[in-house]
Short mmCIF file of C-alpha atoms and ligand atoms in Angstrom, two decimals:
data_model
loop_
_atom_site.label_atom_id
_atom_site.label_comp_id
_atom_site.label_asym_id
_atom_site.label_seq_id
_atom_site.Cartn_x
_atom_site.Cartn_y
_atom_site.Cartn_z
CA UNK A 1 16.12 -31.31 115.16
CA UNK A 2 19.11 -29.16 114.06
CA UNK A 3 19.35 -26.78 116.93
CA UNK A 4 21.77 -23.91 117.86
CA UNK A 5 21.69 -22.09 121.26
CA UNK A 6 22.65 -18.33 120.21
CA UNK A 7 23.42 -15.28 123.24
CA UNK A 8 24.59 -11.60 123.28
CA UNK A 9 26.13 -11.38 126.87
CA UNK A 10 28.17 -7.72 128.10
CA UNK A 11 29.19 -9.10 131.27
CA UNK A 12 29.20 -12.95 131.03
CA UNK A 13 26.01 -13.97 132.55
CA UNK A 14 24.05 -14.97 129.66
CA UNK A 15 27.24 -16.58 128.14
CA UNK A 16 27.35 -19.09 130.90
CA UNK A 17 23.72 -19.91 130.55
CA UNK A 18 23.99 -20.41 126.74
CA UNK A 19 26.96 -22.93 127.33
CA UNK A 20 25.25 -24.69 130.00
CA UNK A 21 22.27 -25.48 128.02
CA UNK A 22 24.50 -26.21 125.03
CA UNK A 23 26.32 -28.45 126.65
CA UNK A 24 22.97 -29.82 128.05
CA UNK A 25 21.26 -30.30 124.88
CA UNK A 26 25.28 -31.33 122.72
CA UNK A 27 24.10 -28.30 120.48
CA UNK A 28 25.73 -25.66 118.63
CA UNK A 29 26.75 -22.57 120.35
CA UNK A 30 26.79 -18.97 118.57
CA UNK A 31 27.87 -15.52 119.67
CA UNK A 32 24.82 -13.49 118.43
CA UNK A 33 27.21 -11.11 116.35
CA UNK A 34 28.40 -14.22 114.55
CA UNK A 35 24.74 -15.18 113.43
CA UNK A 36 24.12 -14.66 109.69
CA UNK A 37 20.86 -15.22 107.65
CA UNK A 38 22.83 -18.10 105.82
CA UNK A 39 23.79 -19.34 109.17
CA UNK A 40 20.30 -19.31 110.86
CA UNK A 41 18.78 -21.30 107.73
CA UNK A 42 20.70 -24.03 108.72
CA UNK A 43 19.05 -24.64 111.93
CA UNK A 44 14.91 -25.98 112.66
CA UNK A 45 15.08 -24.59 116.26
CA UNK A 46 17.15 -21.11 117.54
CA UNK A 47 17.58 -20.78 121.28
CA UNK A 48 18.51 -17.39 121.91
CA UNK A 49 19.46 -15.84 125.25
CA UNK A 50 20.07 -12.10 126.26
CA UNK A 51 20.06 -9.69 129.02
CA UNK A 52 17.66 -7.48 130.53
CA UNK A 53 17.97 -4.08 129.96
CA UNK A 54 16.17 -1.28 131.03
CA UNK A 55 13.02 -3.72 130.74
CA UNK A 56 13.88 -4.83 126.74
CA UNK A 57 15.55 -8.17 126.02
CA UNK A 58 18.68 -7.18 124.23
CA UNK A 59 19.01 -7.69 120.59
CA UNK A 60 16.15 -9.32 120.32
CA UNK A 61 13.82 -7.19 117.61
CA UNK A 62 17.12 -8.14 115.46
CA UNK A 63 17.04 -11.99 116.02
CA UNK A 64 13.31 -12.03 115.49
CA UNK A 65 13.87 -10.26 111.91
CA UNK A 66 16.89 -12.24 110.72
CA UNK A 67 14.76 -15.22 111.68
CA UNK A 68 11.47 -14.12 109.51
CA UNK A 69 13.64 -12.88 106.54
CA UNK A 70 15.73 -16.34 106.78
CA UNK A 71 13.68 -19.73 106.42
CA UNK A 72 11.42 -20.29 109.24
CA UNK A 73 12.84 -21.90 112.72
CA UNK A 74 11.72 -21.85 115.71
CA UNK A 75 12.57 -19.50 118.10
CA UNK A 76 12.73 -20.38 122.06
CA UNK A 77 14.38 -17.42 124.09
CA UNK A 78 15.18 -16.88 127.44
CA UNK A 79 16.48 -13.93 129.14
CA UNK A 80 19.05 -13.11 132.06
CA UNK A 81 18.90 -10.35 134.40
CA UNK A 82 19.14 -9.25 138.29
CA UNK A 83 15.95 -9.47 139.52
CA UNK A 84 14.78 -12.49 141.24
CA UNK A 85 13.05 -15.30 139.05
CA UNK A 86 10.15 -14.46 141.73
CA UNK A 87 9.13 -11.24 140.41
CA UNK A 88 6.77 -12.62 138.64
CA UNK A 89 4.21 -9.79 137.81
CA UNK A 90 7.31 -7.92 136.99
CA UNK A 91 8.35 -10.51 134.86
CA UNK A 92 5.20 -11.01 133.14
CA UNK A 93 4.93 -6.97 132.36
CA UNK A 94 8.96 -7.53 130.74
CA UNK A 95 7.17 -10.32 128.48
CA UNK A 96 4.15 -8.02 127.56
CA UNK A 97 6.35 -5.25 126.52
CA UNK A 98 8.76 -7.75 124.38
CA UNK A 99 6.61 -9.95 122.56
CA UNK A 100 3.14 -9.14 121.17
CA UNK A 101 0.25 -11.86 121.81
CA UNK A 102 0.48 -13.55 118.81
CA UNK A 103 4.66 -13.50 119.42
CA UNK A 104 3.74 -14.85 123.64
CA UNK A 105 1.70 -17.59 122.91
CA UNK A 106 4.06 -19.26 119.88
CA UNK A 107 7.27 -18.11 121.44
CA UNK A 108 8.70 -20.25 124.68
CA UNK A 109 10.35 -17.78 127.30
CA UNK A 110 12.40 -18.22 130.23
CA UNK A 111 14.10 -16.24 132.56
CA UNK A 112 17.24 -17.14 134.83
CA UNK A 113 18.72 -15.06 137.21
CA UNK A 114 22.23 -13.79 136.40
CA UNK A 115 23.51 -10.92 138.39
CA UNK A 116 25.60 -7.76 138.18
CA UNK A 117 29.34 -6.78 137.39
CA UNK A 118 29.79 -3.75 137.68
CA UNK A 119 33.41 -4.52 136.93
CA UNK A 120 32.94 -5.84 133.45
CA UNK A 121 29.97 -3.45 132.44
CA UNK A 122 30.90 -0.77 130.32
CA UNK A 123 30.64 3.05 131.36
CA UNK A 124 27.75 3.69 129.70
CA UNK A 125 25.85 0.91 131.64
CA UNK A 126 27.33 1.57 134.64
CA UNK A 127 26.02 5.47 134.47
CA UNK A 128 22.32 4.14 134.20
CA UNK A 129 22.76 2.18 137.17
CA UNK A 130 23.93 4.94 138.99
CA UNK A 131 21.12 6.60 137.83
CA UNK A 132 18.44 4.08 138.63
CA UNK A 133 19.60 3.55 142.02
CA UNK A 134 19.55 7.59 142.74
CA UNK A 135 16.34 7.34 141.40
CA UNK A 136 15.34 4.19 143.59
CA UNK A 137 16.64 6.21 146.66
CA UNK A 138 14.83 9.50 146.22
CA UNK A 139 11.50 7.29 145.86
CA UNK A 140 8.63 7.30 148.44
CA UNK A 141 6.36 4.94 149.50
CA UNK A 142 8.25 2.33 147.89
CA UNK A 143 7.37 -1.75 147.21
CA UNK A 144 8.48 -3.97 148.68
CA UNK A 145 10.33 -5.28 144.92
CA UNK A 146 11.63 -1.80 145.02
CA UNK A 147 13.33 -2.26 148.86
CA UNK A 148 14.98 -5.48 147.72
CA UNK A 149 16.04 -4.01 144.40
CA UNK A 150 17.94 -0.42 145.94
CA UNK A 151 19.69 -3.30 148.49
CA UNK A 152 20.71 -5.82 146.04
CA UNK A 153 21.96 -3.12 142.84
CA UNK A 154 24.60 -1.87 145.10
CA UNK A 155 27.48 -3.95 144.34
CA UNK A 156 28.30 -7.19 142.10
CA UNK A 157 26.35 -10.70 143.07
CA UNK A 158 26.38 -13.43 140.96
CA UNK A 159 22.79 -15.85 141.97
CA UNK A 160 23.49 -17.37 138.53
CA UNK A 161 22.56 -21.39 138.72
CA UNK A 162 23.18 -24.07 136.49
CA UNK A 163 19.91 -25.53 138.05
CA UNK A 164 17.78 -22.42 136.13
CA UNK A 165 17.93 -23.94 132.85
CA UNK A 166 15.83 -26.81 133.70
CA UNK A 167 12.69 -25.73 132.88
CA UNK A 168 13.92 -24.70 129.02
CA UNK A 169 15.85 -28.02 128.65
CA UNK A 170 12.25 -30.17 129.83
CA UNK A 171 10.78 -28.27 126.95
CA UNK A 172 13.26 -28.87 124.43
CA UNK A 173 13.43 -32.28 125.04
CA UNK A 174 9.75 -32.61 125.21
CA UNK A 175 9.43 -31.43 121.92
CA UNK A 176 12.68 -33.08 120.35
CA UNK A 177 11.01 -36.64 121.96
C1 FMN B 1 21.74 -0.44 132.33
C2 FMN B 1 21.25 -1.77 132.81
C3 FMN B 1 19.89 -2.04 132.82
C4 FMN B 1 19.43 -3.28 133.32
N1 FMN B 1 18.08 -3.52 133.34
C5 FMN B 1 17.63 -4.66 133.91
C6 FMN B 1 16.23 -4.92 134.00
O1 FMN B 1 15.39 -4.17 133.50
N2 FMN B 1 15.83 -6.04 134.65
C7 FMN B 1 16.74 -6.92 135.21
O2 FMN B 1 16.33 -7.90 135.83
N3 FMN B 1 18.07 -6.72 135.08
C8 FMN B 1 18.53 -5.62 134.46
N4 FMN B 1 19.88 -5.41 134.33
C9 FMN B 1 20.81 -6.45 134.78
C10 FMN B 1 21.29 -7.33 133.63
O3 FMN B 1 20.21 -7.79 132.85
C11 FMN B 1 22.06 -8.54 134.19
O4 FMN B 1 23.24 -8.09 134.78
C12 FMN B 1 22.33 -9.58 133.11
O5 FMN B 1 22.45 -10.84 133.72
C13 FMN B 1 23.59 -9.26 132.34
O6 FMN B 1 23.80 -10.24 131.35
P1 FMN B 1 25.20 -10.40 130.63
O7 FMN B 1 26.22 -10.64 131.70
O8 FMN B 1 25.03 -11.57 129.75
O9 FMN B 1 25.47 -9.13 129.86
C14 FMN B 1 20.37 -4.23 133.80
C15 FMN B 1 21.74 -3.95 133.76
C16 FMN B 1 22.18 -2.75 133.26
C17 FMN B 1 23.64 -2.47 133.24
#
């Protein structure tokens, strides 16, 4: 099973992950701004990873149209961003809003934890931030998610783990088996 592990990555986070679990699986490895519909052709399974952002998985309405328009791979994706893995119901509401049903149930997703630079994000990003967190601070009668969240956005942490890709490479090599 030709397979390529593609990622769009601002700040390095998903970039490590997609190495990792190219290295994992002795794959291909593909900057997402590289990836061409002849390119994509060439591959039976596309792995692609992104960040979170604002709730949407970066880049990925494009991926899932170069893929339809280009031959017929599969697509496994996982995305990176700063909340815990452990969010789940958050988690599961960032799948809902990404994928429709029919996408969910014949698309494998994963999440891994990456972190925050505010160092290597760009202005623009790190505006939003500032924005969410006012936002975060002004709030009443807040979660306890929502606690955790205003402490942990401000400053950099990196909880990335090579240990997080587990669960995608079990799949891939239960299906490549
Ligand atoms: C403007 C902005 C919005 C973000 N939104 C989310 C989010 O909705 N959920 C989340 O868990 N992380 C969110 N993040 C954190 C990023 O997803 C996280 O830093 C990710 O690992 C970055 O990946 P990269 O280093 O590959 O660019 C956001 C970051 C920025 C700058």
């Amino acid at each position: 099973m030709k397979t390529i592990v593609v990622y769009k990555s601002k700040t390095g986070f998903t970039k490590r992950y997609a190495e990792w679990i190219a290295d994992e699986l002795k794959c291909d490895i593909s900057e997402y701004k590289n990836i061409s519909g002849t390119s994509v052709v060439r591959y039976d399974l596309i792995i692609f990873g992104s960040r979170l952002h604002a709730g949407r998985i970066d880049g990925l309405d494009k991926i899932k149209e170069l893929i339809a328009h280009n031959g017929n791979s599969d697509l496994i994706v996982f995305a990176t961003g700063a909340m815990p893995a452990a969010a789940e119901n958050t988690l599961e509401e960032i799948w809902r809003s990404n994928f429709t049903e029919d996408e969910l149930n014949k698309t494998p997703h994963f999440y891994m934890q990456g972190g925050l630079d505010y160092e290597k994000m760009g202005m623009f990003d790190r505006f939003l931030m500032k924005a969410f967190a006012t936002a975060l601070r002004k709030k009443r009668n807040k979660t306890q998610e929502e606690i955790s969240t205003e402490q942990a956005i401000k400053s950099s942490f990196d909880a990335s783990s090579r240990e997080y890709i587990a669960p995608l490479i079990q799949y891939v090599n239960s299906i490549i088996t």
